[in-house]
PDB file of C-alpha atoms and ligand atoms in Angstrom:
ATOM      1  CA  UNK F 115      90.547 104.407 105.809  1.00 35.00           C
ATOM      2  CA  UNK F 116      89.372 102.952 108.654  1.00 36.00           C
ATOM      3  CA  UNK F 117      90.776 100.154 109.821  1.00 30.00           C
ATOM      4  CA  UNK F 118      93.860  97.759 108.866  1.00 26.00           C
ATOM      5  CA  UNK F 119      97.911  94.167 111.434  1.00 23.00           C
ATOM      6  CA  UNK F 120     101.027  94.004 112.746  1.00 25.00           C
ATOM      7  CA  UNK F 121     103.505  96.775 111.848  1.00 25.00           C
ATOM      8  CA  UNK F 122     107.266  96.705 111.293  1.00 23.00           C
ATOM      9  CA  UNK F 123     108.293  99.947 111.932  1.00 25.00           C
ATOM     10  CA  UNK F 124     107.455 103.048 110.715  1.00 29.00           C
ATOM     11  CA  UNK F 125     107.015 106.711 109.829  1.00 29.00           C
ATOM     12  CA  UNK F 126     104.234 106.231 107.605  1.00 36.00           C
ATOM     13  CA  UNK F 127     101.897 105.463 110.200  1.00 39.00           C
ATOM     14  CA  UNK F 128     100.926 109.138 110.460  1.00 40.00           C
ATOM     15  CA  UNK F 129      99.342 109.359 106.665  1.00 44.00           C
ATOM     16  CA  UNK F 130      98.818 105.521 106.012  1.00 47.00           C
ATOM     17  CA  UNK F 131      97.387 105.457 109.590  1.00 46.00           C
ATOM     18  CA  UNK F 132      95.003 109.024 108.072  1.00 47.00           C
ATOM     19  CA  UNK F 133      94.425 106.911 104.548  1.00 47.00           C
ATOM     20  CA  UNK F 134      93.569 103.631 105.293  1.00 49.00           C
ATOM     21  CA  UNK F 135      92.814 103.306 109.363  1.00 43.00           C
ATOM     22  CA  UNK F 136      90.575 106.860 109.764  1.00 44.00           C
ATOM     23  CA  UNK F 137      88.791 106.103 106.496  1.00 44.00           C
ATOM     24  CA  UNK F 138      87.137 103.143 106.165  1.00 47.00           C
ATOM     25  CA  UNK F 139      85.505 102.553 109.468  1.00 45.00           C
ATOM     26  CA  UNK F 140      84.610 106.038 110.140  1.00 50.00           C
ATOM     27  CA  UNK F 141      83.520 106.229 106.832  1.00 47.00           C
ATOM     28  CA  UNK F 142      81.554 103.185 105.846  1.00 48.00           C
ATOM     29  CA  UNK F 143      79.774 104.159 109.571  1.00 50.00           C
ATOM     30  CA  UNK F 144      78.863 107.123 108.001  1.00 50.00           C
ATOM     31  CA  UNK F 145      77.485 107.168 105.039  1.00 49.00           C
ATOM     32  CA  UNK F 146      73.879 104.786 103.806  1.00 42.00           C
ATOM     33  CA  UNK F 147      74.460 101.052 103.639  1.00 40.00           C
ATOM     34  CA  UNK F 148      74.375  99.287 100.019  1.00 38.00           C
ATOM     35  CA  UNK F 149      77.663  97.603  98.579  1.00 43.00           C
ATOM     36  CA  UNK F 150      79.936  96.440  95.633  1.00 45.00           C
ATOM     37  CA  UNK F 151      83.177  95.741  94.523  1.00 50.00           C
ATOM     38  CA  UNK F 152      85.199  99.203  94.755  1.00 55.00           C
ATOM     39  CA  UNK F 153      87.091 100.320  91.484  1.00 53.00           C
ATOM     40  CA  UNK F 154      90.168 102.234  91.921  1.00 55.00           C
ATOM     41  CA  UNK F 155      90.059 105.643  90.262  1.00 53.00           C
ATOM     42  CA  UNK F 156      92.798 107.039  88.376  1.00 53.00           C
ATOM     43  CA  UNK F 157      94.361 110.647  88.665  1.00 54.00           C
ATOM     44  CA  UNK F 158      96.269 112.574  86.064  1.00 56.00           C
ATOM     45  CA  UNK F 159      98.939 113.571  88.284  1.00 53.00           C
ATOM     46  CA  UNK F 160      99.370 117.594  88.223  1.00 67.00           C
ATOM     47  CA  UNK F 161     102.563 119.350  88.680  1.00 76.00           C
ATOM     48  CA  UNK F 162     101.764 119.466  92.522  1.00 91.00           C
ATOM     49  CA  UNK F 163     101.179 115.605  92.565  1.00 93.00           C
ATOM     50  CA  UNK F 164     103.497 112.489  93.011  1.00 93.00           C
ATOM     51  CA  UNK F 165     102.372 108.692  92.203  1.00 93.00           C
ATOM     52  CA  UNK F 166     104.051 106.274  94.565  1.00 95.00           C
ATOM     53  CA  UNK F 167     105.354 103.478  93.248  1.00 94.00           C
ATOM     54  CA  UNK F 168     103.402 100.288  93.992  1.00 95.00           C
ATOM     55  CA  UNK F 169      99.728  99.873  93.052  1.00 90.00           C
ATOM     56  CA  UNK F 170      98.018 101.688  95.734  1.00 91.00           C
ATOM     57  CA  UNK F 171      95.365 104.416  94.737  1.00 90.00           C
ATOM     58  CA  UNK F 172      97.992 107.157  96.693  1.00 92.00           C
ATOM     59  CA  UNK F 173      99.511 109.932  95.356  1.00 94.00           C
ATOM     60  CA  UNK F 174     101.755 112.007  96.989  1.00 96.00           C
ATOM     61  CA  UNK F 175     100.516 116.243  97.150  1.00 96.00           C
ATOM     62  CA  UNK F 176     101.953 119.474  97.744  1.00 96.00           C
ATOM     63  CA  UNK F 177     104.549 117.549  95.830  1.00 94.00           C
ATOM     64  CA  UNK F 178     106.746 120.648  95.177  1.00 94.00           C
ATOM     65  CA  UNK F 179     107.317 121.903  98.911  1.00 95.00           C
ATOM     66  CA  UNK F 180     109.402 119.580 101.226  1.00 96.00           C
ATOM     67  CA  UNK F 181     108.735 116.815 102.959  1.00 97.00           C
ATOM     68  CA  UNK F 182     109.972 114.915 105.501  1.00 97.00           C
ATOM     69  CA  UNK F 183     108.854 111.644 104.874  1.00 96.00           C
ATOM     70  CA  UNK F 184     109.876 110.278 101.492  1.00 95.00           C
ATOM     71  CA  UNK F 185     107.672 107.513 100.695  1.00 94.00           C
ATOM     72  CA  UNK F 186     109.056 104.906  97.982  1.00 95.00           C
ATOM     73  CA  UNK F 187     106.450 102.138  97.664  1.00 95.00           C
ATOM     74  CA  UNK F 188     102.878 101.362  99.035  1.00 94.00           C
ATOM     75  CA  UNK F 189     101.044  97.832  97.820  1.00 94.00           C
ATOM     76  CA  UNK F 190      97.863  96.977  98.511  1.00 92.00           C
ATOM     77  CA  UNK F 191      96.226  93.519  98.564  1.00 93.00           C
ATOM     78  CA  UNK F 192      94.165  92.788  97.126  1.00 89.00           C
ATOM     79  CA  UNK F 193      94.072  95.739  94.804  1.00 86.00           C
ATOM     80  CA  UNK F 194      91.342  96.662  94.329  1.00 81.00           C
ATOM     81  CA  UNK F 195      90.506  96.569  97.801  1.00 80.00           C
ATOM     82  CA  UNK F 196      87.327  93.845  98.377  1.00 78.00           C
ATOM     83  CA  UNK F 197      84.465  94.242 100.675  1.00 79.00           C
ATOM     84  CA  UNK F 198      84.211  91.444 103.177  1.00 85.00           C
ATOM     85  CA  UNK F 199      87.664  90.899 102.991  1.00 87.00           C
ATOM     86  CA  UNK F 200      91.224  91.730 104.576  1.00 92.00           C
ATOM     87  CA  UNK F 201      93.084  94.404 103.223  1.00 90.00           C
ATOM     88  CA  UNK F 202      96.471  94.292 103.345  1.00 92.00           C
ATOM     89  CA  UNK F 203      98.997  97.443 103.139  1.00 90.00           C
ATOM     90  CA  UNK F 204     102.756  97.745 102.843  1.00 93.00           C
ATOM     91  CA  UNK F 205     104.476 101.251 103.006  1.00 93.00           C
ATOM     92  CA  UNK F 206     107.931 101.962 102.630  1.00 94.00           C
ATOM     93  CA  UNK F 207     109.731 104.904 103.562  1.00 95.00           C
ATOM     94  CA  UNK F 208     112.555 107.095 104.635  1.00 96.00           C
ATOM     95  CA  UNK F 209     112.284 109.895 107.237  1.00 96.00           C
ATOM     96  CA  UNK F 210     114.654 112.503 107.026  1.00 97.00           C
ATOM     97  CA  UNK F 211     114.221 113.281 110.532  1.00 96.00           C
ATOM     98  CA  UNK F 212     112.273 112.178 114.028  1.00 96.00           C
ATOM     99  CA  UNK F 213     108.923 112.391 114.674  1.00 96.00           C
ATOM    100  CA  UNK F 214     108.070 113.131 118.017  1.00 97.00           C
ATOM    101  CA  UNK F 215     105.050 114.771 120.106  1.00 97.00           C
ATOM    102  CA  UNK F 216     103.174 117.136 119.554  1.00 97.00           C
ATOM    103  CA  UNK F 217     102.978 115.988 115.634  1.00 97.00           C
ATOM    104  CA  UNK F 218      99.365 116.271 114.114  1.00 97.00           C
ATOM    105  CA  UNK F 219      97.775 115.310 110.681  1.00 96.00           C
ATOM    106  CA  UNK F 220      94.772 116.728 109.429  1.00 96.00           C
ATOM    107  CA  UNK F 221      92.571 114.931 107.492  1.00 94.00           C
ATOM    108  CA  UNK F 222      89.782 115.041 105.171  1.00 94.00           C
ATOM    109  CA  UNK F 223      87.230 113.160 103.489  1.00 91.00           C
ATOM    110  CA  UNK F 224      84.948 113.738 101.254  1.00 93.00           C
ATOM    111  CA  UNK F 225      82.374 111.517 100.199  1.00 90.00           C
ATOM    112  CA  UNK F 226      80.936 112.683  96.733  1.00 88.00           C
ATOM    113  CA  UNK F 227      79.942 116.462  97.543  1.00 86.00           C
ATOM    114  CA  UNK F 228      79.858 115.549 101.011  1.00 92.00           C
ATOM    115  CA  UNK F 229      82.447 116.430 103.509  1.00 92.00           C
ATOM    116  CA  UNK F 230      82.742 113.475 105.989  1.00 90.00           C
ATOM    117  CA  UNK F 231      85.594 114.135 108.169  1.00 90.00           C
ATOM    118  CA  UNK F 232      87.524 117.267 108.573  1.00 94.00           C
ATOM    119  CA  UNK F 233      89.804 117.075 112.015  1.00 95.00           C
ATOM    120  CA  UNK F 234      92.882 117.463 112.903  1.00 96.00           C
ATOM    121  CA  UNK F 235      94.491 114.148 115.312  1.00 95.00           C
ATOM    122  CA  UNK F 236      97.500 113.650 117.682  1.00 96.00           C
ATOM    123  CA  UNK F 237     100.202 111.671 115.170  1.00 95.00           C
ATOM    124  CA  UNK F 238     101.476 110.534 118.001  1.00 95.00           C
ATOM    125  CA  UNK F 239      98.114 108.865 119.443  1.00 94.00           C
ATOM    126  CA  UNK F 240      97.381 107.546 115.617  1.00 90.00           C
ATOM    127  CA  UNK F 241     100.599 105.505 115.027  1.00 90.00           C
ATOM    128  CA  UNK F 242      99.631 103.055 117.876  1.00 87.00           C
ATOM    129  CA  UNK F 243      96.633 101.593 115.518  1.00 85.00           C
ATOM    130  CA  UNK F 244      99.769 100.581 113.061  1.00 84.00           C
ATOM    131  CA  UNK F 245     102.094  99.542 116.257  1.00 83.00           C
ATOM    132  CA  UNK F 246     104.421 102.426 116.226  1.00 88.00           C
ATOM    133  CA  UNK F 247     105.515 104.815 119.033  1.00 92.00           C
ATOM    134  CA  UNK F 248     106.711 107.886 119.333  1.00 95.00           C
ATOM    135  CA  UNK F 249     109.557 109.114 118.843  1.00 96.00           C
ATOM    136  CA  UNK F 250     109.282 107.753 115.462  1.00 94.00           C
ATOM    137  CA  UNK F 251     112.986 107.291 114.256  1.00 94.00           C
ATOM    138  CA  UNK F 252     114.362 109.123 111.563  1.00 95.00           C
ATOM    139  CA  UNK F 253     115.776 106.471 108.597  1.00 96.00           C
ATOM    140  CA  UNK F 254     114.162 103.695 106.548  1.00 95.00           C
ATOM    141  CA  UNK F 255     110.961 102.825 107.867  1.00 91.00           C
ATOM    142  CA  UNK F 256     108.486 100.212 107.108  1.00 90.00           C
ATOM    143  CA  UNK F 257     104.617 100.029 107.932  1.00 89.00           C
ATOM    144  CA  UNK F 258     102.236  96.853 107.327  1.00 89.00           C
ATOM    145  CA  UNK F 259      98.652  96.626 108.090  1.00 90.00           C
ATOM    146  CA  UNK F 260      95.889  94.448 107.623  1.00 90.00           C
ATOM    147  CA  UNK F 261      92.380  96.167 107.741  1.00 88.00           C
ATOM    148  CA  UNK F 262      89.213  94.333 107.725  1.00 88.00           C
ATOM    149  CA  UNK F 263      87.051  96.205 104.929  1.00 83.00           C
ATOM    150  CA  UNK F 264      83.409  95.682 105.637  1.00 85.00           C
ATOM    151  CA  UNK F 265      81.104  93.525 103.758  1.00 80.00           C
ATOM    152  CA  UNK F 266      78.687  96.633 103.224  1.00 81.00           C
ATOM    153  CA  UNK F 267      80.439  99.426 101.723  1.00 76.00           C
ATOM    154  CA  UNK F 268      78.324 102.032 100.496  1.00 82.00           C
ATOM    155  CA  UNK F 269      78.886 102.948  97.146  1.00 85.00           C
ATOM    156  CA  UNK F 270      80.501 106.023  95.857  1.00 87.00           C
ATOM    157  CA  UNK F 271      83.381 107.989  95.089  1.00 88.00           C
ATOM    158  CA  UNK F 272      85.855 108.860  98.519  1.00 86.00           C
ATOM    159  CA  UNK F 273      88.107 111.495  98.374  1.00 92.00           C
ATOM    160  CA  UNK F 274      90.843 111.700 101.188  1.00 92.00           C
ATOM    161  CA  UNK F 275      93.701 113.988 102.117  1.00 95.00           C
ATOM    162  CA  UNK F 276      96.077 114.068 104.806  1.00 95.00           C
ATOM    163  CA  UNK F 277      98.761 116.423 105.664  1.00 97.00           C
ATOM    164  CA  UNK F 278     101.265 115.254 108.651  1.00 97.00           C
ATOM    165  CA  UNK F 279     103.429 118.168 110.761  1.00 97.00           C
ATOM    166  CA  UNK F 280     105.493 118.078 113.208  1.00 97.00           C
ATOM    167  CA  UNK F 281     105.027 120.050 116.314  1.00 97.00           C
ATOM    168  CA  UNK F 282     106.762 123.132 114.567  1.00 97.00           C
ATOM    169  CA  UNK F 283     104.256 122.920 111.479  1.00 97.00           C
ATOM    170  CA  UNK F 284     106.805 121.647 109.239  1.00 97.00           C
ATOM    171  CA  UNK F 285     105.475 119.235 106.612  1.00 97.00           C
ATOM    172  CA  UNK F 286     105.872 115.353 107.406  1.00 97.00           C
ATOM    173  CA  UNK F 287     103.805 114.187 104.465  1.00 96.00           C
ATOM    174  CA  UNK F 288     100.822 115.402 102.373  1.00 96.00           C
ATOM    175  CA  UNK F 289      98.578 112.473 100.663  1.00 95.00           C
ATOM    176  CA  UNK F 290      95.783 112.007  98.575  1.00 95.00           C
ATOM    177  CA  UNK F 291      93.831 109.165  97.346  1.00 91.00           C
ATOM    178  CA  UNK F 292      90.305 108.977  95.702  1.00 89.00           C
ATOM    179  CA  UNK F 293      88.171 105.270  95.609  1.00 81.00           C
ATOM    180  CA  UNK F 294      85.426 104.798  93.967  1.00 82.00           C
ATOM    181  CA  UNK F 295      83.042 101.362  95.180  1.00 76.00           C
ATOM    182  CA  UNK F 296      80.203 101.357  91.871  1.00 73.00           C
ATOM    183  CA  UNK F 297      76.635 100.434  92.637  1.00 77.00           C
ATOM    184  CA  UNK F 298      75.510  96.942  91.882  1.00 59.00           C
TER     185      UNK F 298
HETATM  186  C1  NAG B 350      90.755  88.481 108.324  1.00 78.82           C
HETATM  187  O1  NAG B 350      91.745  88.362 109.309  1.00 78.82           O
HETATM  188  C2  NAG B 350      91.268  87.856 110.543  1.00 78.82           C
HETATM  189  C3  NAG B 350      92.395  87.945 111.547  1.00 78.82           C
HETATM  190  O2  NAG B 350      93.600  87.511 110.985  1.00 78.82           O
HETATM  191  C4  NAG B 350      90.758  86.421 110.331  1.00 78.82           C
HETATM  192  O3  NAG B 350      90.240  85.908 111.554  1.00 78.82           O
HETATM  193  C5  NAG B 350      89.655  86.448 109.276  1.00 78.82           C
HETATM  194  O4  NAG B 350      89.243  85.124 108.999  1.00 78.82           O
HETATM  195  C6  NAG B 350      90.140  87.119 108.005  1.00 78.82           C
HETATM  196  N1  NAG B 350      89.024  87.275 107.094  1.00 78.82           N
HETATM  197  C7  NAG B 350      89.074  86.896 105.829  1.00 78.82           C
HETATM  198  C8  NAG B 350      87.853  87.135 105.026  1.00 78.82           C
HETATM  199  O5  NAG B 350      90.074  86.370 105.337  1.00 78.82           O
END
């Protein structure tokens, strides 16, 4: 998730901004060097799970409690996602209301067994890596990001969640996605 352009607009920024900017930079930085093409994993979706339309590795969690962000489509290109090369990411969405300060998301990765990031950021300090601004406007938003995935990606499978709240711990958006890149 670490790393991705240019953005529209956007309320996504909080969870695209935890899936795809946190991830692969901080991740690829932290884990052994080696590399290969990544294979996208798929995920029998549970009751409590949500695939978005598009064909991004994303689900939707906590799929049964409300949310505030109702995201319709995310594409990726090139799917699956290539080392050494850009990565581009489209999210579409609607906010049912505005996101302002004091928003946070928590995220967490795990890579394998190993927990690589657990911590909780300022939504509001995030969005600026996809070119939004608080307040985020409540309404149709779109987010689009291009994210520069590096040519050494160790291999291995990534597991990442992030939950978005608003200052009053009410639930913005809650999403999961798991990526495997396979040894040589
Ligand atoms: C990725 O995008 C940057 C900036 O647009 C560009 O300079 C670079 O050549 C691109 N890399 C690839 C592999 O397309």
């Amino acid at each position: 998730m670490v790393a991705f352009g240019r953005l529209a607009v956007a309320g996504l920024a909080a969870s695209a901004e935890a899936l795809l900017l946190l991830s692969f930079p901080d991740i690829f930085n932290s884990v052994p060097k080696l590399a290969e093409s990544p294979k996208i994993i798929s995920t029998f979706p549970n009751q409590d799970e949500r695939p978005i339309p598009g064909n991004s590795p994303i689900i939707q969690c906590d799929a049964q409690t409300p949310q505030l962000l109702d995201l319709q489509k995310v594409v990726i290109d090139p799917n699956p996602p290539a080392k050494g090369q850009n990565l581009t990411f489209v999210a579409e969405g609607v906010l049912k209301q505005s996101i302002t300060d004091g928003a946070y998301v928590e995220v967490d990765v795990r890579y394998g067994f190993i927990r690589l990031i657990h911590q909780t950021y300022d939504l509001c300090e995030e969005v600026h890596n996809v070119d939004l601004e608080c307040p985020i406007k409540k309404g149709a938003q779109t987010i689009l990001k291009q994210v520069a995935i590096p040519e050494e990606v160790p291999p291995g499978k990534y597991l990442v969640v992030a939950r978005a709240y608003t200052k009053e711990d009410v639930l913005i958006t809650c999403l999961t996605a798991s990526v495997e890149f396979p040894p040589n």
